[in-house]
């Protein structure tokens, strides 16, 4: 039985994109309307002096990284360093060249080969080789220039995409040691740790950082992590002051306002929550827009139409919006884009799998989403279960059994995932002709759901069980169908009612073929 995607909780955790995208999105810009040169100029002067004294590619790249990170305007010395990198292209990495072009406002028409457009392409081996090429290139660069934190973050991001979590974490920790107050480094590390369930360490890093006291981008992350841990935060009052003052650009506090709005919403303060979500939408990014869309599901007074905003990479918000409008194919297409933008994240893969199974009846596409998600999350029991379910339904029960065994061998498996895995094992046994074992597994899943008082999965397990009994020709199938029709709880969720309708249609098809009266 497939595990369905659920967004009961969503937090404004920073995204983990490459440096170029992050700067283009304005998430590394200066956050105040007033000049903040007094805060950052000493660092820039040091970088300029180092460049002018040494005139190497490494020193030029360090200067340009500092310029972008601290939102400093270009001048003669900075442009000179950028041109030096372009003139020394044989000795410069592609990321250094991209950085120089950004400083000089030179458009690059070349498409980054890693920005794949389809899930099926992403999971093909030849595309993985492109990622390994990037990793080798970055490692060579680091051997020459080992004090550039951005290079370590980029290396970590590629390692996370291919599921090499320890190597990713190692490189992110190096980046943090090299630049402990760098917003890009901190936010990337926080998202990485959150993604792999080390919320406590992520929270400690951002909570203790001195820059969090005044940087709204980091303050937002701290509030989001505090909320995820069910803890209060000392930054709430300061965050409200930032959002309600006139000293900060709306884009710089969009995530902060969203995090505060979430806190107010969870505490039932709907009027205040709406005010902060409205503030977050003055100049949103994809993260705050998705959070507002999530909030609109919980408070009818928060009205959000993602199409009204010109936001880059807003795939999550758009996908969820189409989902709620019952436009399943559009939702699946945007879930695919969401995954390609965030290939290390589990949520878009599980969401895409859910849509493919529950609404599109497309187990092949579900399997593609799961295989793609497992590249970065190779031991995730929910993705493994859904892949096993999809494979069993496409005539591959032996392969499915290999994956479901991995679920049961996972020590972190939750109770709901376990009951779904029992049902999936039941499906596999039915497909292999082991009918008694299949019945036992489904009945165990149903009993587990009853013990957990989980009506949603109790109904889902029953629907799946009835389907297999119809397929093996159980003469009592008509009684099962009558029971499903009388269960009005199923109609509460569209995915359950759609699956019940498929089972009812299957029963009608089988009974009409045999000339048996329908229920």
CSV table of N, CA, C and O in Angstrom, one decimal, residues 391-463:
chain,number,residue,atom,x,y,z
A,391,UNK,N,6.2,-1.3,-8.2
A,391,UNK,CA,6.8,-2.4,-9.0
A,391,UNK,C,5.9,-3.6,-8.9
A,391,UNK,O,5.7,-4.3,-10.0
A,392,UNK,N,5.3,-3.9,-7.8
A,392,UNK,CA,4.4,-5.0,-7.7
A,392,UNK,C,3.2,-4.9,-8.6
A,392,UNK,O,2.7,-5.8,-9.2
A,393,UNK,N,2.7,-3.6,-8.8
A,393,UNK,CA,1.5,-3.4,-9.6
A,393,UNK,C,1.9,-3.3,-11.1
A,393,UNK,O,1.0,-3.3,-11.9
A,394,UNK,N,3.2,-3.3,-11.4
A,394,UNK,CA,3.6,-3.4,-12.8
A,394,UNK,C,4.2,-4.7,-13.2
A,394,UNK,O,5.0,-4.8,-14.1
A,395,UNK,N,3.9,-5.7,-12.4
A,395,UNK,CA,4.3,-7.1,-12.8
A,395,UNK,C,5.7,-7.4,-12.4
A,395,UNK,O,6.3,-8.3,-13.0
A,396,UNK,N,6.2,-6.8,-11.3
A,396,UNK,CA,7.6,-7.0,-10.9
A,396,UNK,C,7.7,-7.3,-9.4
A,396,UNK,O,8.3,-6.7,-8.6
A,397,UNK,N,6.9,-8.4,-9.0
A,397,UNK,CA,6.8,-8.7,-7.5
A,397,UNK,C,8.2,-9.1,-6.9
A,397,UNK,O,8.4,-8.8,-5.7
A,398,UNK,N,9.0,-9.8,-7.6
A,398,UNK,CA,10.3,-10.2,-7.1
A,398,UNK,C,11.2,-9.0,-6.8
A,398,UNK,O,11.8,-8.9,-5.7
A,399,UNK,N,11.3,-8.1,-7.7
A,399,UNK,CA,12.0,-6.8,-7.5
A,399,UNK,C,11.4,-6.0,-6.4
A,399,UNK,O,12.1,-5.5,-5.5
A,400,UNK,N,10.1,-6.0,-6.3
A,400,UNK,CA,9.4,-5.3,-5.3
A,400,UNK,C,9.7,-5.8,-3.9
A,400,UNK,O,9.9,-5.1,-2.9
A,401,UNK,N,9.8,-7.2,-3.8
A,401,UNK,CA,10.1,-7.8,-2.5
A,401,UNK,C,11.5,-7.4,-2.0
A,401,UNK,O,11.7,-7.2,-0.8
A,402,UNK,N,12.4,-7.2,-2.9
A,402,UNK,CA,13.8,-6.7,-2.5
A,402,UNK,C,13.7,-5.4,-1.8
A,402,UNK,O,14.4,-5.1,-0.8
A,403,UNK,N,12.9,-4.5,-2.3
A,403,UNK,CA,12.8,-3.2,-1.7
A,403,UNK,C,12.0,-3.2,-0.4
A,403,UNK,O,12.3,-2.5,0.5
A,404,UNK,N,10.9,-4.0,-0.4
A,404,UNK,CA,10.1,-4.0,0.9
A,404,UNK,C,10.9,-4.6,2.0
A,404,UNK,O,10.7,-4.2,3.2
A,405,UNK,N,11.8,-5.5,1.7
A,405,UNK,CA,12.6,-6.1,2.8
A,405,UNK,C,13.5,-5.0,3.4
A,405,UNK,O,13.8,-5.1,4.6
A,406,UNK,N,14.0,-4.1,2.5
A,406,UNK,CA,14.8,-3.0,3.0
A,406,UNK,C,14.0,-2.1,4.0
A,406,UNK,O,14.6,-1.6,5.0
A,407,UNK,N,12.7,-2.0,3.8
A,407,UNK,CA,11.9,-1.2,4.7
A,407,UNK,C,11.8,-1.8,6.0
A,407,UNK,O,12.0,-1.2,7.1
A,408,UNK,N,11.5,-3.2,6.1
A,408,UNK,CA,11.4,-3.9,7.3
A,408,UNK,C,12.8,-3.9,8.1
A,408,UNK,O,12.8,-4.0,9.3
A,409,UNK,N,13.9,-3.8,7.3
A,409,UNK,CA,15.2,-3.9,8.0
A,409,UNK,C,15.7,-2.5,8.4
A,409,UNK,O,16.7,-2.4,9.0
A,410,UNK,N,14.9,-1.5,8.2
A,410,UNK,CA,15.2,-0.1,8.5
A,410,UNK,C,14.8,0.2,10.0
A,410,UNK,O,13.7,0.1,10.3
A,411,UNK,N,15.8,0.5,10.9
A,411,UNK,CA,15.5,0.7,12.3
A,411,UNK,C,14.7,1.9,12.6
A,411,UNK,O,14.1,2.1,13.7
A,412,UNK,N,14.6,2.8,11.6
A,412,UNK,CA,13.9,4.1,11.8
A,412,UNK,C,12.5,4.1,11.3
A,412,UNK,O,11.8,5.1,11.4
A,413,UNK,N,12.0,2.9,10.9
A,413,UNK,CA,10.7,2.8,10.3
A,413,UNK,C,9.6,3.2,11.4
A,413,UNK,O,9.7,2.8,12.5
A,414,UNK,N,8.7,4.1,11.0
A,414,UNK,CA,7.6,4.5,11.9
A,414,UNK,C,6.4,3.6,11.8
A,414,UNK,O,6.4,2.7,10.9
A,415,UNK,N,5.5,3.7,12.7
A,415,UNK,CA,4.4,2.8,12.8
A,415,UNK,C,3.5,2.9,11.6
A,415,UNK,O,3.0,1.8,11.1
A,416,UNK,N,3.2,4.1,11.1
A,416,UNK,CA,2.4,4.2,9.9
A,416,UNK,C,3.1,3.5,8.7
A,416,UNK,O,2.5,2.8,7.9
A,417,UNK,N,4.4,3.8,8.5
A,417,UNK,CA,5.1,3.2,7.4
A,417,UNK,C,5.1,1.7,7.5
A,417,UNK,O,5.0,1.0,6.5
A,418,UNK,N,5.2,1.2,8.7
A,418,UNK,CA,5.3,-0.2,8.9
A,418,UNK,C,4.0,-0.9,8.5
A,418,UNK,O,4.0,-1.9,7.8
A,419,UNK,N,2.8,-0.3,8.9
A,419,UNK,CA,1.6,-0.9,8.5
A,419,UNK,C,1.4,-0.8,7.0
A,419,UNK,O,0.8,-1.7,6.4
A,420,UNK,N,1.9,0.3,6.3
A,420,UNK,CA,1.8,0.4,4.9
A,420,UNK,C,2.7,-0.7,4.2
A,420,UNK,O,2.3,-1.3,3.2
A,421,UNK,N,3.8,-1.0,4.9
A,421,UNK,CA,4.8,-2.0,4.4
A,421,UNK,C,4.1,-3.4,4.5
A,421,UNK,O,4.3,-4.2,3.6
A,422,UNK,N,3.4,-3.7,5.5
A,422,UNK,CA,2.7,-5.0,5.6
A,422,UNK,C,1.7,-5.1,4.5
A,422,UNK,O,1.6,-6.2,3.9
A,423,UNK,N,1.0,-4.0,4.2
A,423,UNK,CA,0.0,-4.1,3.1
A,423,UNK,C,0.7,-4.3,1.8
A,423,UNK,O,0.2,-5.0,0.9
A,424,UNK,N,1.8,-3.6,1.6
A,424,UNK,CA,2.6,-3.8,0.3
A,424,UNK,C,3.1,-5.2,0.2
A,424,UNK,O,3.1,-5.8,-0.9
A,425,UNK,N,3.6,-5.8,1.3
A,425,UNK,CA,4.0,-7.2,1.3
A,425,UNK,C,2.8,-8.1,1.0
A,425,UNK,O,3.0,-9.1,0.2
A,426,UNK,N,1.6,-7.7,1.4
A,426,UNK,CA,0.4,-8.5,1.1
A,426,UNK,C,0.2,-8.4,-0.4
A,426,UNK,O,-0.1,-9.4,-1.1
A,427,UNK,N,0.3,-7.2,-1.0
A,427,UNK,CA,0.2,-7.1,-2.5
A,427,UNK,C,1.2,-7.9,-3.2
A,427,UNK,O,0.8,-8.6,-4.2
A,428,UNK,N,2.4,-7.9,-2.8
A,428,UNK,CA,3.5,-8.7,-3.4
A,428,UNK,C,3.2,-10.2,-3.4
A,428,UNK,O,3.3,-10.9,-4.4
A,429,UNK,N,2.7,-10.6,-2.2
A,429,UNK,CA,2.3,-12.1,-2.1
A,429,UNK,C,1.2,-12.4,-3.0
A,429,UNK,O,1.1,-13.5,-3.6
A,430,UNK,N,0.2,-11.6,-3.1
A,430,UNK,CA,-0.9,-11.8,-4.1
A,430,UNK,C,-0.4,-11.9,-5.5
A,430,UNK,O,-0.8,-12.8,-6.2
A,431,UNK,N,0.5,-11.0,-5.9
A,431,UNK,CA,1.0,-11.0,-7.2
A,431,UNK,C,1.9,-12.3,-7.5
A,431,UNK,O,2.0,-12.7,-8.6
A,432,UNK,N,2.5,-12.8,-6.4
A,432,UNK,CA,3.3,-14.0,-6.6
A,432,UNK,C,2.5,-15.3,-6.5
A,432,UNK,O,3.0,-16.4,-6.6
A,433,UNK,N,1.2,-15.1,-6.2
A,433,UNK,CA,0.3,-16.3,-6.1
A,433,UNK,C,0.2,-16.9,-4.7
A,433,UNK,O,-0.4,-17.9,-4.5
A,434,UNK,N,0.8,-16.2,-3.7
A,434,UNK,CA,0.8,-16.7,-2.3
A,434,UNK,C,-0.5,-16.0,-1.6
A,434,UNK,O,-0.3,-15.1,-0.8
A,435,UNK,N,-1.6,-16.5,-1.9
A,435,UNK,CA,-2.9,-15.8,-1.5
A,435,UNK,C,-3.0,-15.8,0.0
A,435,UNK,O,-3.4,-14.7,0.5
A,436,UNK,N,-2.8,-16.9,0.7
A,436,UNK,CA,-3.0,-16.9,2.1
A,436,UNK,C,-2.0,-16.0,2.8
A,436,UNK,O,-2.4,-15.3,3.8
A,437,UNK,N,-0.8,-15.9,2.3
A,437,UNK,CA,0.2,-15.0,2.9
A,437,UNK,C,-0.2,-13.5,2.7
A,437,UNK,O,-0.1,-12.7,3.5
A,438,UNK,N,-0.8,-13.3,1.5
A,438,UNK,CA,-1.2,-12.0,1.1
A,438,UNK,C,-2.3,-11.5,2.0
A,438,UNK,O,-2.4,-10.4,2.5
A,439,UNK,N,-3.3,-12.4,2.3
A,439,UNK,CA,-4.4,-12.1,3.2
A,439,UNK,C,-3.9,-11.8,4.6
A,439,UNK,O,-4.4,-10.8,5.2
A,440,UNK,N,-3.0,-12.6,5.0
A,440,UNK,CA,-2.5,-12.4,6.4
A,440,UNK,C,-1.8,-11.1,6.5
A,440,UNK,O,-2.0,-10.3,7.5
A,441,UNK,N,-1.0,-10.7,5.5
A,441,UNK,CA,-0.3,-9.4,5.5
A,441,UNK,C,-1.3,-8.2,5.5
A,441,UNK,O,-1.1,-7.2,6.3
A,442,UNK,N,-2.3,-8.3,4.7
A,442,UNK,CA,-3.3,-7.2,4.6
A,442,UNK,C,-4.1,-7.1,5.9
A,442,UNK,O,-4.3,-6.0,6.4
A,443,UNK,N,-4.5,-8.2,6.4
A,443,UNK,CA,-5.2,-8.2,7.7
A,443,UNK,C,-4.4,-7.7,8.8
A,443,UNK,O,-4.9,-7.0,9.7
A,444,UNK,N,-3.1,-8.0,8.8
A,444,UNK,CA,-2.2,-7.4,9.8
A,444,UNK,C,-2.1,-5.9,9.7
A,444,UNK,O,-2.1,-5.2,10.7
A,445,UNK,N,-2.0,-5.4,8.4
A,445,UNK,CA,-2.0,-4.0,8.2
A,445,UNK,C,-3.2,-3.3,8.7
A,445,UNK,O,-3.2,-2.2,9.3
A,446,UNK,N,-4.4,-3.9,8.4
A,446,UNK,CA,-5.7,-3.4,8.9
A,446,UNK,C,-5.7,-3.3,10.4
A,446,UNK,O,-6.2,-2.4,11.0
A,447,UNK,N,-5.3,-4.4,11.0
A,447,UNK,CA,-5.3,-4.4,12.5
A,447,UNK,C,-4.4,-3.4,13.1
A,447,UNK,O,-4.7,-2.7,14.1
A,448,UNK,N,-3.2,-3.2,12.5
A,448,UNK,CA,-2.3,-2.1,12.9
A,448,UNK,C,-2.9,-0.8,12.8
A,448,UNK,O,-2.7,0.1,13.7
A,449,UNK,N,-3.6,-0.5,11.7
A,449,UNK,CA,-4.3,0.8,11.5
A,449,UNK,C,-5.3,1.0,12.6
A,449,UNK,O,-5.5,2.1,13.1
A,450,UNK,N,-6.1,-0.1,12.9
A,450,UNK,CA,-7.1,0.0,14.0
A,450,UNK,C,-6.4,0.4,15.3
A,450,UNK,O,-6.9,1.2,16.1
A,451,UNK,N,-5.3,-0.3,15.6
A,451,UNK,CA,-4.6,0.0,16.9
A,451,UNK,C,-4.1,1.4,17.0
A,451,UNK,O,-4.1,2.0,18.1
A,452,UNK,N,-3.7,1.9,15.9
A,452,UNK,CA,-3.2,3.3,15.8
A,452,UNK,C,-4.4,4.3,15.7
A,452,UNK,O,-4.2,5.5,15.7
A,453,UNK,N,-5.6,3.8,15.5
A,453,UNK,CA,-6.8,4.6,15.3
A,453,UNK,C,-6.6,5.6,14.2
A,453,UNK,O,-7.0,6.7,14.2
A,454,UNK,N,-6.0,5.0,13.1
A,454,UNK,CA,-5.8,5.8,11.9
A,454,UNK,C,-6.8,5.4,10.8
A,454,UNK,O,-6.6,4.4,10.1
A,455,UNK,N,-7.9,6.2,10.8
A,455,UNK,CA,-9.0,5.8,9.9
A,455,UNK,C,-8.5,5.9,8.4
A,455,UNK,O,-9.0,5.1,7.5
A,456,UNK,N,-7.7,6.9,8.1
A,456,UNK,CA,-7.2,7.1,6.7
A,456,UNK,C,-6.6,5.9,6.2
A,456,UNK,O,-6.9,5.3,5.1
A,457,UNK,N,-5.6,5.3,6.9
A,457,UNK,CA,-4.9,4.2,6.4
A,457,UNK,C,-5.6,2.9,6.6
A,457,UNK,O,-5.4,1.9,5.9
A,458,UNK,N,-6.5,2.9,7.6
A,458,UNK,CA,-7.4,1.7,7.7
A,458,UNK,C,-8.3,1.6,6.5
A,458,UNK,O,-8.4,0.5,5.9
A,459,UNK,N,-8.8,2.7,6.0
A,459,UNK,CA,-9.7,2.6,4.8
A,459,UNK,C,-8.8,2.3,3.5
A,459,UNK,O,-9.3,1.6,2.6
A,460,UNK,N,-7.6,2.9,3.5
A,460,UNK,CA,-6.8,2.6,2.3
A,460,UNK,C,-6.4,1.2,2.2
A,460,UNK,O,-6.4,0.6,1.2
A,461,UNK,N,-6.0,0.6,3.4
A,461,UNK,CA,-5.6,-0.8,3.4
A,461,UNK,C,-6.8,-1.7,3.0
A,461,UNK,O,-6.6,-2.7,2.3
A,462,UNK,N,-8.0,-1.3,3.5
A,462,UNK,CA,-9.2,-2.1,3.1
A,462,UNK,C,-9.5,-2.1,1.6
A,462,UNK,O,-9.8,-3.1,1.0
A,463,UNK,N,-9.4,-0.9,1.1
A,463,UNK,CA,-9.6,-0.7,-0.4
A,463,UNK,C,-8.6,-1.6,-1.2
A,463,UNK,O,-9.0,-2.3,-2.1
